[in-house]
Coordinates of C-alpha atoms in Angstrom, one line a residue:
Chain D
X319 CA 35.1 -97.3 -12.9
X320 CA 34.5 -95.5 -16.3
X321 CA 35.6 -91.5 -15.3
X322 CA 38.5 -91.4 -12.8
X323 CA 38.8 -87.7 -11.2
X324 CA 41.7 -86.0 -13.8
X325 CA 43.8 -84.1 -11.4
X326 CA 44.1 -80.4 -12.9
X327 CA 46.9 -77.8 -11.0
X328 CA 46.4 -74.5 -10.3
X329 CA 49.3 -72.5 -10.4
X330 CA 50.2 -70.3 -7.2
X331 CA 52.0 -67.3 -7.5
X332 CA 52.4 -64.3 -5.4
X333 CA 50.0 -61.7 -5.7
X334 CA 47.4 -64.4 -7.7
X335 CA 43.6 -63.6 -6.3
X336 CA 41.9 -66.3 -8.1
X337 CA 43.2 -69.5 -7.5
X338 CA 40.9 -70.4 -5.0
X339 CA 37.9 -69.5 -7.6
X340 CA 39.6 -71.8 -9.8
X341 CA 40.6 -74.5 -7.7
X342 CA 36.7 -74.5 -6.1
X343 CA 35.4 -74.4 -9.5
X344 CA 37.2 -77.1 -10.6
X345 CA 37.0 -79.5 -8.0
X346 CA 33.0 -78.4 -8.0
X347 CA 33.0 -79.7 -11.9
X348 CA 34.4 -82.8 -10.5
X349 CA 38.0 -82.8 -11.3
X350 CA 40.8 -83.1 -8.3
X351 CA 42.5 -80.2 -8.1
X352 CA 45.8 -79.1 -6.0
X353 CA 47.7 -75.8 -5.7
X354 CA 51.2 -75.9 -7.3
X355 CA 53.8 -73.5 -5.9
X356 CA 55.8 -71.1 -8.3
X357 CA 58.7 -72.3 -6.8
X358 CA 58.3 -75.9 -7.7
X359 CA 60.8 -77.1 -10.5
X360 CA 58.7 -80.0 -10.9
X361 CA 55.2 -80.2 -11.3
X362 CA 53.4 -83.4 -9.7
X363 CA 51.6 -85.8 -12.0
X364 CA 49.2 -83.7 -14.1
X365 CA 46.4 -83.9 -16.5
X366 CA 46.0 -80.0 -16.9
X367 CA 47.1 -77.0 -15.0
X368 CA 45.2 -74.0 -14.7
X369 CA 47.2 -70.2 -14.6
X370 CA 44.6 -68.0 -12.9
X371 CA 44.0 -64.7 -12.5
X372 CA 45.8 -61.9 -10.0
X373 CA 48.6 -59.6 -10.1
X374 CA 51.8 -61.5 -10.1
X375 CA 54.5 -59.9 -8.6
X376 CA 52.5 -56.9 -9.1
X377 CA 52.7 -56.5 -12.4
X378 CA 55.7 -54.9 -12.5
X379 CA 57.5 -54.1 -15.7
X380 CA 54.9 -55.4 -17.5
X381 CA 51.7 -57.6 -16.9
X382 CA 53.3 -61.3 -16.5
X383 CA 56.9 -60.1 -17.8
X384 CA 58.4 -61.4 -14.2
X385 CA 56.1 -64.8 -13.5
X386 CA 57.3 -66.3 -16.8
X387 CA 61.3 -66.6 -14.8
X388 CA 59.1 -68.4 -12.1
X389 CA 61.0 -72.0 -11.5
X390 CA 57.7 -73.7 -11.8
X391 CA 57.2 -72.0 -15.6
X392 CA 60.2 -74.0 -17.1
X393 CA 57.9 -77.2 -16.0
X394 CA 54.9 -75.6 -17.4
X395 CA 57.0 -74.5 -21.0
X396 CA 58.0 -78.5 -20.4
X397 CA 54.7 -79.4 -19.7
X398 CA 52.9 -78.1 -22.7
X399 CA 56.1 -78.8 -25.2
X400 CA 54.9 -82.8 -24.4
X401 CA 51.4 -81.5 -25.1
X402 CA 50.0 -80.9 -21.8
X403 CA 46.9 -79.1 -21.4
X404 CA 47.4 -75.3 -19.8
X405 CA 44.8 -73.3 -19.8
X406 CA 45.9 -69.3 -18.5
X407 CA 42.7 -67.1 -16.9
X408 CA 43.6 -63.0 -17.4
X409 CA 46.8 -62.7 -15.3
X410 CA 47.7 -66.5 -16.5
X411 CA 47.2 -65.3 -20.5
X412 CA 49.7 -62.4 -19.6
X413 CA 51.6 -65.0 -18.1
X414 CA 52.0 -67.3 -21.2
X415 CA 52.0 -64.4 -23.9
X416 CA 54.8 -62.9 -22.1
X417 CA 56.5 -66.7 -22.0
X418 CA 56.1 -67.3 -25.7
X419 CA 53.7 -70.5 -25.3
X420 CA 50.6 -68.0 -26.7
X421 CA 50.6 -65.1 -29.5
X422 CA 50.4 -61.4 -28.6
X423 CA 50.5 -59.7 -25.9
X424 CA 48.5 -58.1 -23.6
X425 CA 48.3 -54.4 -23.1
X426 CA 46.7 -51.6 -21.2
X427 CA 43.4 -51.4 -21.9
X428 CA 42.1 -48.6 -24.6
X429 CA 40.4 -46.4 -22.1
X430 CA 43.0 -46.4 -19.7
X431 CA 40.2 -47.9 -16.9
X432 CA 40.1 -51.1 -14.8
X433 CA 36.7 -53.1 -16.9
X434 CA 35.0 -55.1 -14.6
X435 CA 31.7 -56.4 -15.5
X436 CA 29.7 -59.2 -17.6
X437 CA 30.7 -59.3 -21.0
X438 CA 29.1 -61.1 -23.9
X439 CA 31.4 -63.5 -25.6
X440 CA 31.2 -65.5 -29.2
X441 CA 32.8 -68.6 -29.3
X442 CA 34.6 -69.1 -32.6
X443 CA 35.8 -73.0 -32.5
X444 CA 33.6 -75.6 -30.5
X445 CA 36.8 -78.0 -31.7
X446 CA 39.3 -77.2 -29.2
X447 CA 40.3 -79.0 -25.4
X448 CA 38.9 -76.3 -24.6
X449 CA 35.5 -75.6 -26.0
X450 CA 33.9 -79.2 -26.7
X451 CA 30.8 -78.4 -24.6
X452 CA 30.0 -75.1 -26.6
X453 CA 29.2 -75.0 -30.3
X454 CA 30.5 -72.4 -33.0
X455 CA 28.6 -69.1 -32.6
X456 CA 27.3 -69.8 -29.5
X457 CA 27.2 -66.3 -27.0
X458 CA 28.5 -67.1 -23.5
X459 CA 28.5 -64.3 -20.7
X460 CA 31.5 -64.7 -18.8
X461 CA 33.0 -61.8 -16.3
X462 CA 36.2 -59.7 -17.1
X463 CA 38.4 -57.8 -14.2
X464 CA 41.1 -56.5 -16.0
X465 CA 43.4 -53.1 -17.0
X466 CA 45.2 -55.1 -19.1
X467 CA 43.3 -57.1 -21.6
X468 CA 43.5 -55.2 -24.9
X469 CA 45.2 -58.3 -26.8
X470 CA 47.7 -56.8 -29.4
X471 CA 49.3 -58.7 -32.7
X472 CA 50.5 -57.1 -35.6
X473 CA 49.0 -57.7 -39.0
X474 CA 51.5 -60.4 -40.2
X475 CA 50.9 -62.5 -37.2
X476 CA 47.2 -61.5 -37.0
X477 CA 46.6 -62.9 -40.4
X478 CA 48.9 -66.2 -39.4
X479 CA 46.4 -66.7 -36.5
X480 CA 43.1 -66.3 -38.7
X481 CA 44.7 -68.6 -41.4
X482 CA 45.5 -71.2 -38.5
X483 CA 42.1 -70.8 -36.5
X484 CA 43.6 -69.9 -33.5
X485 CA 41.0 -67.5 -32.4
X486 CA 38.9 -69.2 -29.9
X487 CA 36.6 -66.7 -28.4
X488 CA 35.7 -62.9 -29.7
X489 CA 33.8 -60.2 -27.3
X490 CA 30.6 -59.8 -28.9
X491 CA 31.1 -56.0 -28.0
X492 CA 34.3 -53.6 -27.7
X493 CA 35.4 -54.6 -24.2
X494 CA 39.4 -53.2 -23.9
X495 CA 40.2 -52.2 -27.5
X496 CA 41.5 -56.1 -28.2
X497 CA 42.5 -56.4 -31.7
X498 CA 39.8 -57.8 -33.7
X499 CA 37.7 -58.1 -30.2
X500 CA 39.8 -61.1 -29.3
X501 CA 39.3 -62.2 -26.2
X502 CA 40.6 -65.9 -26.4
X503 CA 43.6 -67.3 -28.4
X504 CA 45.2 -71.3 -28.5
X505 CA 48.6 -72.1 -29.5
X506 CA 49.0 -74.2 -32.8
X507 CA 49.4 -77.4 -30.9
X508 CA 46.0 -76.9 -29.5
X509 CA 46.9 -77.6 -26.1
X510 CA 47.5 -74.2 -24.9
X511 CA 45.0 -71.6 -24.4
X512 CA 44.9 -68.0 -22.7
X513 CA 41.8 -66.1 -22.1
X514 CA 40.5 -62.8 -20.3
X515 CA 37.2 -63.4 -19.1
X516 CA 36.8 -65.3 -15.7
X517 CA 35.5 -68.8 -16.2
X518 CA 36.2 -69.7 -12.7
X519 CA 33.3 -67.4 -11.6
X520 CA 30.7 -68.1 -14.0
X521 CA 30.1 -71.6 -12.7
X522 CA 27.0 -71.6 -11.0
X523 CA 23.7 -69.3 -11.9
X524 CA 24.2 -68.2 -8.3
X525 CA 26.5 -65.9 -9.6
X526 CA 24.6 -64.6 -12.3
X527 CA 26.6 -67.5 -15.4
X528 CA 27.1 -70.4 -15.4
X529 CA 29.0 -70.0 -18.9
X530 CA 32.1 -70.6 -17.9
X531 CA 31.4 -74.0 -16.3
X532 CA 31.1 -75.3 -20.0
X533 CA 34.6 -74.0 -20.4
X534 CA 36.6 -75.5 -17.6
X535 CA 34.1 -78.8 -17.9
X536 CA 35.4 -79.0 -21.4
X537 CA 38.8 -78.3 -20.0
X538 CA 38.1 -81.2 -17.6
X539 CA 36.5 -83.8 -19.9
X540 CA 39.9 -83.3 -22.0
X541 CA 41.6 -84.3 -19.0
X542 CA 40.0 -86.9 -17.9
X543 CA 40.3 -88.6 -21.8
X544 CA 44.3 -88.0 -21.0
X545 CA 43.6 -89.5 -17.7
X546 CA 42.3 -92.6 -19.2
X547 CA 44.8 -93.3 -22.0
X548 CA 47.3 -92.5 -19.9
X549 CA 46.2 -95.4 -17.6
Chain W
X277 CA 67.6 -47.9 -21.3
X278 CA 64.6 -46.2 -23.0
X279 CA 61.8 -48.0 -23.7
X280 CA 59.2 -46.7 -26.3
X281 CA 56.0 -48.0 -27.2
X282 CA 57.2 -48.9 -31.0
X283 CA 56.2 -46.0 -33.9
X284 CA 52.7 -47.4 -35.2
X285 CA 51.6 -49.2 -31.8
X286 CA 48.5 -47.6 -30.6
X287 CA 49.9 -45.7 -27.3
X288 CA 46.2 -45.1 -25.3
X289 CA 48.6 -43.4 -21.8
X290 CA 50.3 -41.3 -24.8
X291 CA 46.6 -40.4 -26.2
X292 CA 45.6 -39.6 -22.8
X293 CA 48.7 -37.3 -21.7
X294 CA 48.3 -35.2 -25.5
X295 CA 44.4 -34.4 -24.5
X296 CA 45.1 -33.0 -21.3
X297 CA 47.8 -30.9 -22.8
X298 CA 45.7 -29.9 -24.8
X299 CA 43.5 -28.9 -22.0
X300 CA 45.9 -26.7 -20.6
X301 CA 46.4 -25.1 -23.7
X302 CA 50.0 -26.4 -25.0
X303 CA 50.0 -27.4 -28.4
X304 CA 51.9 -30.4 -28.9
X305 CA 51.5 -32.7 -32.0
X306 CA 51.4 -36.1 -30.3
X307 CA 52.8 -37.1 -27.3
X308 CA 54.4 -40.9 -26.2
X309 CA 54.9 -42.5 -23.3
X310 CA 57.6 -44.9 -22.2
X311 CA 60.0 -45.9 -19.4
X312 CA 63.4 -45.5 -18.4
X313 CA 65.8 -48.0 -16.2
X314 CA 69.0 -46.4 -14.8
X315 CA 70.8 -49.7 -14.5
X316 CA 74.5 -50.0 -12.7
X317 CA 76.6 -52.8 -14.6
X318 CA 80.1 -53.9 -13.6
X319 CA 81.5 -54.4 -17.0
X320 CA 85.3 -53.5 -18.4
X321 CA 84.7 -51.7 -21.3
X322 CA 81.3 -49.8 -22.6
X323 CA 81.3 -52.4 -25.4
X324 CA 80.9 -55.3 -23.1
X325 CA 78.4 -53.1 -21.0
X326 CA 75.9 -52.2 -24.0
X327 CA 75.7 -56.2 -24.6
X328 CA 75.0 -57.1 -21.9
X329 CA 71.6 -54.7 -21.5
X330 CA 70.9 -55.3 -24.7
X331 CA 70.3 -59.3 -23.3
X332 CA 68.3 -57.8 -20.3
X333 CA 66.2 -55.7 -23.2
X334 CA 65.7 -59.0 -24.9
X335 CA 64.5 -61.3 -22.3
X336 CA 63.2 -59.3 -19.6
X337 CA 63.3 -55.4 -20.0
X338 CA 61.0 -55.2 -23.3
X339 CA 58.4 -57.2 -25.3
X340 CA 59.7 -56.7 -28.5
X341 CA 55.9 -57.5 -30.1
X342 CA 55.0 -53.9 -28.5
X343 CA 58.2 -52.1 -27.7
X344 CA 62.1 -50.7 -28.9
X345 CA 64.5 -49.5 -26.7
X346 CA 67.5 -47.4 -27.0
X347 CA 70.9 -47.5 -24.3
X348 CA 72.6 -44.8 -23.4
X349 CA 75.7 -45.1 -21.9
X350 CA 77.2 -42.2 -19.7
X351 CA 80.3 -43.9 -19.4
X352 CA 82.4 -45.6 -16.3
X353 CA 82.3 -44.1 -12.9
X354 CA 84.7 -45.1 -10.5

């Protein structure tokens, strides 16, 4: 057997709406993919695990400021510090910008209105886990759903982020005010990426994309690679 | 505690809440908006108190990327 199924989590939490998206698409872009409870200290044996989208504990406080204290986060911190792959979907980048594993932060969005539509994205590195099946400059139209998306860092650490590459996507158009149009940003070990747009439902031109299947296939093929060395 | 969107951040609920004053015809220069949390700590001296919210302000209560905060103690009640 040559490509064994790389089992990818998907993070449950209370109030999350798109973990079934997530898990369907995943399993649909043929990894195996299992819930993981937020309550879990441990996670099971992982090649990836996926933080989707939703409204954790409502979003109280501030977007993700109360997930990050979920038990199952210390694994994912623990996770990611042995170089995991974790890949966070709008609620699940508030999650790990609020934890510290990603830069920035996400705030309300400039116009003060929930943006839910089709956006136009640019992708910026075709180098990371997460990007292997795009190529630099390629446009990809992925959905947003957010009120909370306009990604924030202050010039110092902007200008660290540019110097390291760890923009991975830009909106090709002003989407929520996000600083510099980010829209997608990886942690300096390369393992750890947060995006807004909705990968999980642009995976089949049914739905109008099928853009974001070559994120989460790239997302896949990196675990299956871990799958197999790990074997 | 107070919690303030930090001087320089772009505040869009602030921007929103000056226009409409405007619209009704105050004239205010600019206007901010942030939070407040009335919190009840068992503590034996104010000291001990403001340290202890100031490690709520730290890990949970504020991201300091966006936000400063300022406690006010009104001093012990029982």
């Amino acid at each position: 057997m040559t490509s064994p199924q790389p089992r990818v989590g998907v993070m449950r939490f209370p109030g999350a709406c798109d973990d079934r998206d997530a898990l369907w698409a995943l399993a649909a872009l043929d990894a195996e993919a299992l819930f993981v409870w937020h309550m879990e200290r441990e996670l099971p044996d992982l090649d990836a695990i996926v933080l989707p989208g939703g409204f954790s504990y409502g979003d109280y406080l501030r977007c993700g400021a109360i997930a990050r204290f979920a038990p199952a986060m210390q694994a994912v911190a623990d996770f990611a510090a042995q170089g995991g792959l974790v890949l966070g979907i709008c609620n699940g980048f508030q999650i790990l910008c609020e934890a510290g594993l990603l830069p920035g932060v996400l705030r309300r969005n400039e116009s003060l209105t929930f943006v839910c539509r089709d956006v136009p994205l640019v992708v910026e590195r075709d180098d990371t886990a997460f990007t292997t099946r795009c190529h630099n400059g390629q446009r990809l139209v992925i959905p947003v759903k957010h009120g909370e998306g306009n990604w924030y860092a202050d010039d110092a650490l902007y200008e660290e982020l540019e110097a390291r590459r760890q923009v991975v996507l830009r909106y090709a158009e002003p989407v929520n005010g996000s600083r510099n149009d980010v829209a997608g940003v990886i942690n300096e070990g390369g393992n750890v990426m947060g995006l807004m747009p909705h990968p999980e439902h642009a995976v089949d031109p049914l739905l109008g994309s099928a853009d974001g299947a070559l994120l989460l296939s790239s997302l896949v093929d990196a675990a299956r690679e871990r799958a197999l060395a790990a074997v | 505690m107070l919690v303030r969107p930090k001087q320089g951040i772009l505040d869009p609920q602030g921007q929103a809440v000056e226009s409409s004053l405007r619209q009704l015809g105050f004239s205010v220069a600019s206007a901010r908006v942030g939070r407040v949390v009335d919190l009840e700590v068992a503590a034996d001296d104010p000291d001990t108190a403001r340290l202890e919210v100031e490690r709520m302000c730290e890990q949970l209560l504020t991201n300091p990327l966006i936000e400063s905060y300022e406690i006010e103690l009104p001093g012990a009640t029982h």
